[in-house]
Every structure is written in C-alpha cells, then in structure tokens.
Short mmCIF file of C-alpha atoms in Angstrom, two decimals:
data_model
loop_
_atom_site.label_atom_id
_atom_site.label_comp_id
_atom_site.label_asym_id
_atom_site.label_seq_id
_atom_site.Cartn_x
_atom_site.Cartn_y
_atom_site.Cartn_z
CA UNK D 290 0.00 0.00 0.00
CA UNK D 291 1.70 3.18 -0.98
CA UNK D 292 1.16 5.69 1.92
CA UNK D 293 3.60 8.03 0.46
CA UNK D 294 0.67 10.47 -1.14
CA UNK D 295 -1.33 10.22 2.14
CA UNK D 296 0.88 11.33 4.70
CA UNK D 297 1.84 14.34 2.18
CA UNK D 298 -2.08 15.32 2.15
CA UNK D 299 -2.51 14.90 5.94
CA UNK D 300 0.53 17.20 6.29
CA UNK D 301 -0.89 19.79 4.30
CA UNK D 302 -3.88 20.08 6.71
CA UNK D 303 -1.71 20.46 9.98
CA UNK D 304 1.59 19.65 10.93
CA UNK D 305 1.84 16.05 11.82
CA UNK D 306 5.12 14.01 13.29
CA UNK D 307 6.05 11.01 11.72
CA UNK D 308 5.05 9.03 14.54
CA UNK D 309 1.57 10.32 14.29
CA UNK D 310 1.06 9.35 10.68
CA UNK D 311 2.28 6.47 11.58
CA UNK D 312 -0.32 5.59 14.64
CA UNK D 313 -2.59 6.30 11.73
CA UNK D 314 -1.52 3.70 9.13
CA UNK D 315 -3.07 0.02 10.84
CA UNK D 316 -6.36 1.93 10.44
CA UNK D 317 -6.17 2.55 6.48
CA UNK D 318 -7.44 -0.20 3.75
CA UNK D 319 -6.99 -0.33 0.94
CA UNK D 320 -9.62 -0.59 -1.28
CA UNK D 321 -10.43 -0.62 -5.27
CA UNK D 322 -13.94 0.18 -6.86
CA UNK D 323 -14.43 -0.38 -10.50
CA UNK D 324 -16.19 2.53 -12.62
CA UNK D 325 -19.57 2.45 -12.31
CA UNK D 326 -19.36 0.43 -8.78
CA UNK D 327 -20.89 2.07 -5.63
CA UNK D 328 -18.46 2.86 -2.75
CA UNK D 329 -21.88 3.90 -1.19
CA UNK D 330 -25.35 3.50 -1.34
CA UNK D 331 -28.80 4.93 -0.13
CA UNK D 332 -29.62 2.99 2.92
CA UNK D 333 -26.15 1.70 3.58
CA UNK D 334 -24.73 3.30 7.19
CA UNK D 335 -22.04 5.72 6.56
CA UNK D 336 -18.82 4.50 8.89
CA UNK D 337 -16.06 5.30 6.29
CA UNK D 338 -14.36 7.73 4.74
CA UNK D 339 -12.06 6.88 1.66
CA UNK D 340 -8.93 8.95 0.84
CA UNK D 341 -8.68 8.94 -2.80
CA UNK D 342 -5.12 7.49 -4.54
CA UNK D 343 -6.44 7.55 -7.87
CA UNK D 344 -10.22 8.10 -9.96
CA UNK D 345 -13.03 10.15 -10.13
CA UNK D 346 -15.94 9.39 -7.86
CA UNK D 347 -19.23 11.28 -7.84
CA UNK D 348 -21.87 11.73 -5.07
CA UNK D 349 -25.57 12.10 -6.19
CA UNK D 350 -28.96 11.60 -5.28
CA UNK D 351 -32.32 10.46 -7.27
CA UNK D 352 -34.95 13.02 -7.52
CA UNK D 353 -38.20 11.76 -9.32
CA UNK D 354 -36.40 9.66 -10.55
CA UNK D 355 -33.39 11.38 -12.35
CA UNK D 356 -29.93 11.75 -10.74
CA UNK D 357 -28.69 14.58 -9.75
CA UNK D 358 -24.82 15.03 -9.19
CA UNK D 359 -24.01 17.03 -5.72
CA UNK D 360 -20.09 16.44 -5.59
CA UNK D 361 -16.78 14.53 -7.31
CA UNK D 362 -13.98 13.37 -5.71
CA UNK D 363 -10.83 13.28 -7.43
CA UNK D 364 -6.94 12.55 -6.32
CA UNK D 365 -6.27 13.57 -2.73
CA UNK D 366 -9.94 14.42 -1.65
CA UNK D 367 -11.95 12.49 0.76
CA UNK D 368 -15.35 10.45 -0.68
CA UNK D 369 -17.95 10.70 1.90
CA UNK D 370 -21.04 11.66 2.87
CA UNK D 371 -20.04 14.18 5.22
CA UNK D 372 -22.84 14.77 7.46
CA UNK D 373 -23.89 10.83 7.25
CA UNK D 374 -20.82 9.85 8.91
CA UNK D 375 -20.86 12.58 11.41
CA UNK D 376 -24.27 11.25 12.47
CA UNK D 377 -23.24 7.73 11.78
CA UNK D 378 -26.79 7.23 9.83
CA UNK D 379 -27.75 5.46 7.07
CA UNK D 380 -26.62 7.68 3.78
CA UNK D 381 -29.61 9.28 1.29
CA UNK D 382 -26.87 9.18 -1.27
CA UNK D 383 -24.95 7.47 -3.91
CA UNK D 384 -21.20 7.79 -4.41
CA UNK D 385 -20.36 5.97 -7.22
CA UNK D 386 -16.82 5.36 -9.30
CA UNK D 387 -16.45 7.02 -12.84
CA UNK D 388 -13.00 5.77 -13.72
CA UNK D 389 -11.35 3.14 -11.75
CA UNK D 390 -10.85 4.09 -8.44
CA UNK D 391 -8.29 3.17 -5.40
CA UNK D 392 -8.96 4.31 -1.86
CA UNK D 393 -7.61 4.00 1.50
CA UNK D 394 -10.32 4.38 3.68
CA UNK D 395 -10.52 4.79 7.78
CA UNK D 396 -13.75 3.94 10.23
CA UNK D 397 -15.20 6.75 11.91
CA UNK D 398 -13.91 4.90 15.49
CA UNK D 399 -10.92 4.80 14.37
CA UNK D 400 -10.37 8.52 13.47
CA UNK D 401 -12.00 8.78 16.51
CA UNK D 402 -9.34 7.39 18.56
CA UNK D 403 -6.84 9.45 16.81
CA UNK D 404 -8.48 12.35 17.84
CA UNK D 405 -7.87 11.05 21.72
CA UNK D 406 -4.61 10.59 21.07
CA UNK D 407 -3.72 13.79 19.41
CA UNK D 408 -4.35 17.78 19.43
CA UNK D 409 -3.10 17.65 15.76
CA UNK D 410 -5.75 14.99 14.82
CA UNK D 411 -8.34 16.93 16.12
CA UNK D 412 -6.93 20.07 14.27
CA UNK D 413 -7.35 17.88 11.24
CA UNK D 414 -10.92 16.95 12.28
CA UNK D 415 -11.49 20.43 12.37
CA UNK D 416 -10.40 21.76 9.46
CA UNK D 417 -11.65 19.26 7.20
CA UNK D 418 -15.13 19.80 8.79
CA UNK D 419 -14.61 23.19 8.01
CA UNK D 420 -13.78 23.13 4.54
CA UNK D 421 -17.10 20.47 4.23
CA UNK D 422 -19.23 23.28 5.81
CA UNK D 423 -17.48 25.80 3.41
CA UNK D 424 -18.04 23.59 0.31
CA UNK D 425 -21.61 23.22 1.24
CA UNK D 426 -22.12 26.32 1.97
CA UNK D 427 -20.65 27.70 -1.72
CA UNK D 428 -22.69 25.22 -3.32
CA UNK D 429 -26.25 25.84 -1.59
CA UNK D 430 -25.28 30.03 -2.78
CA UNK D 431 -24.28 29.34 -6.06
CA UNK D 432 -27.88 28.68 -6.94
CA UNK D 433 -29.41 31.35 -4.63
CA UNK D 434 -27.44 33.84 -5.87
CA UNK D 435 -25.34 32.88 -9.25
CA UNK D 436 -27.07 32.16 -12.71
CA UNK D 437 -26.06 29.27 -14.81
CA UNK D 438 -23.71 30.85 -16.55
CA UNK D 439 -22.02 32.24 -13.11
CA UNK D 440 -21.89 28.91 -11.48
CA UNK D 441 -20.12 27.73 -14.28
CA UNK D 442 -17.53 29.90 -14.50
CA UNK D 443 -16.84 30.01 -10.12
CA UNK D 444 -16.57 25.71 -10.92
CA UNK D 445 -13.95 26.23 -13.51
CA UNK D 446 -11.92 28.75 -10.76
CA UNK D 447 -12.92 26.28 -7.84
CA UNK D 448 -12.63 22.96 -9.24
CA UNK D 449 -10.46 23.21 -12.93
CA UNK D 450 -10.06 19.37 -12.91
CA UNK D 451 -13.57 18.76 -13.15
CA UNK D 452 -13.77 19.95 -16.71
CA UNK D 453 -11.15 17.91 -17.57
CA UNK D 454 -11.93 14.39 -15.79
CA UNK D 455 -15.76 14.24 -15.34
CA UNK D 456 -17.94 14.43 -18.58
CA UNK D 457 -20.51 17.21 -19.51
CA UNK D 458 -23.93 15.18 -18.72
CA UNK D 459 -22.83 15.11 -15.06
CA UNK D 460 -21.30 18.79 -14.77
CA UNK D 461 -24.64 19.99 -16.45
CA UNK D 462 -26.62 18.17 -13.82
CA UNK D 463 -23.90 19.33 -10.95
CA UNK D 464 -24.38 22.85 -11.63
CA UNK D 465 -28.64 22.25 -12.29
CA UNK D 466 -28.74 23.00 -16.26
CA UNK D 467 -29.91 20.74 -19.26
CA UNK D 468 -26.56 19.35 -21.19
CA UNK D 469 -27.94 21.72 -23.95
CA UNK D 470 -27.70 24.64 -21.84
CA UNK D 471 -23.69 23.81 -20.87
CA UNK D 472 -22.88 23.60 -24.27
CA UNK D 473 -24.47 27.04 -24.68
CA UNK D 474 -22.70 28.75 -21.96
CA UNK D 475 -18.98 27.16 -23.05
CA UNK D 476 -19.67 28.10 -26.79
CA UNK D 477 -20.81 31.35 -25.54
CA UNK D 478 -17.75 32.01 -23.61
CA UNK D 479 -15.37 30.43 -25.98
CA UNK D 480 -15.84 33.42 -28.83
#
C-alpha cells in the first residue's frame, strides 16, 4: 500500500510528526472500486471515509427519478457523505466510481481514537469539517445567488479538474442546467 501520497495530504492540513502518521496507518485499507461500482449506497450506514489514490468518484442523489450530481472526488480528496458519517446514519446518497478508483479508507472509530490521542488529529478533524461546511455552503449560494452561466464559470476557478476528468452530462446536472444549456454557456464564452 503506498502511503507516500497520504501522509503528504494529511501534512498539508496540519503539521503532523512522523510518529503520528504512523499511529494512523493500521487503520487505512486499501480498497479498489471499479467505474460504475458504488463505494456507497442509499440505505447503507455511513462508517467510512475513503482517501482517494487515484479516480473520479461522484456523489448524487435520485430526484423523481433522475440523478442529480451534488459532488466529485478526485486525487487527494476524501469520498464521503459528510454529514452521514458525522451522524453515523444510514446515507440518502450514492457515491459511485467514474473511472477506476483506489482508496484508503478509515472507520469513523478509528479517526476517533486518533483524535484522543492527538491535538493535531483533532486540528485535522477540524479543518476538514470546516472546509465540508465551506463547500456546502458555496454550493447551496451558487444557486441562490449565481445564474447558470455564473456557477459555471466560479466551478472552472474552484474545481479546474472537473472539466477535464468528469464528462458534460454530469457537470450539467452538478451545476442544475440541461446538457444543452452547458454547451451554450462554453460556446458562448469560448468566442
């Protein structure tokens, strides 16, 4: 298992010793997910998060029917149902792989115990349940306050991968437009 990546992600977030990485490591699996396999579904309870190594997952939900695309994951971000896991329910959402995918996932207990062991895995707690909130947050006033053509363009300055890994159908349904309507805006802004 190549923990390499991990510890350089975990280090970005706060400034963990090499001995607390390594408390860490008997708590990570590794896991693979072939495109278009679930790493969760609606129902299933929501103990795991999975540190993405490599692939594109999405989280979505069914409304009447149709999907609708709330989030990707890509390299170095963490797949989960956020507030699922916090509440250690059963998830109303899908996350599903659109490329193959390889994790390393952790249980909520035992992120848990590395928050009682240290201050600077609680700091990490923290901050990624900050950036969560602040995700959320952009995402719920993008469509109070943005048009189509505005969200858009603030996901191309807050997430320029996703044009390039994660194919038009589910951006258009992401940022709440018809496919037809995407094309529109990127011809429009291409001239």
């Amino acid at each position: 298992m190549n923990l390499s990546n991990f510890k350089i992600q975990i280090r970005k977030v706060t400034d963990f010793s090499e001995d607390e990485c390594n408390q860490f490591i008997p708590h990570l699996n590794r896991r693979t997910i072939a495109k278009n396999s679930y790493f969760l579904e609606p129902g299933q309870l929501v103990s795991e998060i999975g540190f993405v190594q490599t692939g594109v997952l999405r989280l979505f939900y069914l409304q009447d029917g149709k999907e609708i695309n709330n989030h990707f994951f890509l390299e170095n971000d963490y797949a989960v149902s956020y507030l699922d896991f916090l509440k250690q329910r059963a998830s109303r959402y899908y996350i599903q792989a659109l490329e193959d995918c390889e994790l390393l996932t952790f249980s909520a207990r035992a992120l848990q115990h590395a928050y009682d062991q240290s201050k600077n895995w609680e700091r990490f707690g923290r901050l990624i349940s900050e950036s969560v909130y602040a995700t959320a947050t952009n995402r719920f006033e993008s469509f109070l306050f943005l048009s189509a053509k505005e969200r858009y363009l603030q996901m191309l300055d807050d997430y320029p991968r996703f044009i390039q890994r994660i194919p038009l159908y589910h951006l258009a349904s992401y940022l709440g437009i018809e496919r037809e309507s995407l094309s529109r805006i990127r011809k429009e802004l291409a001239r």
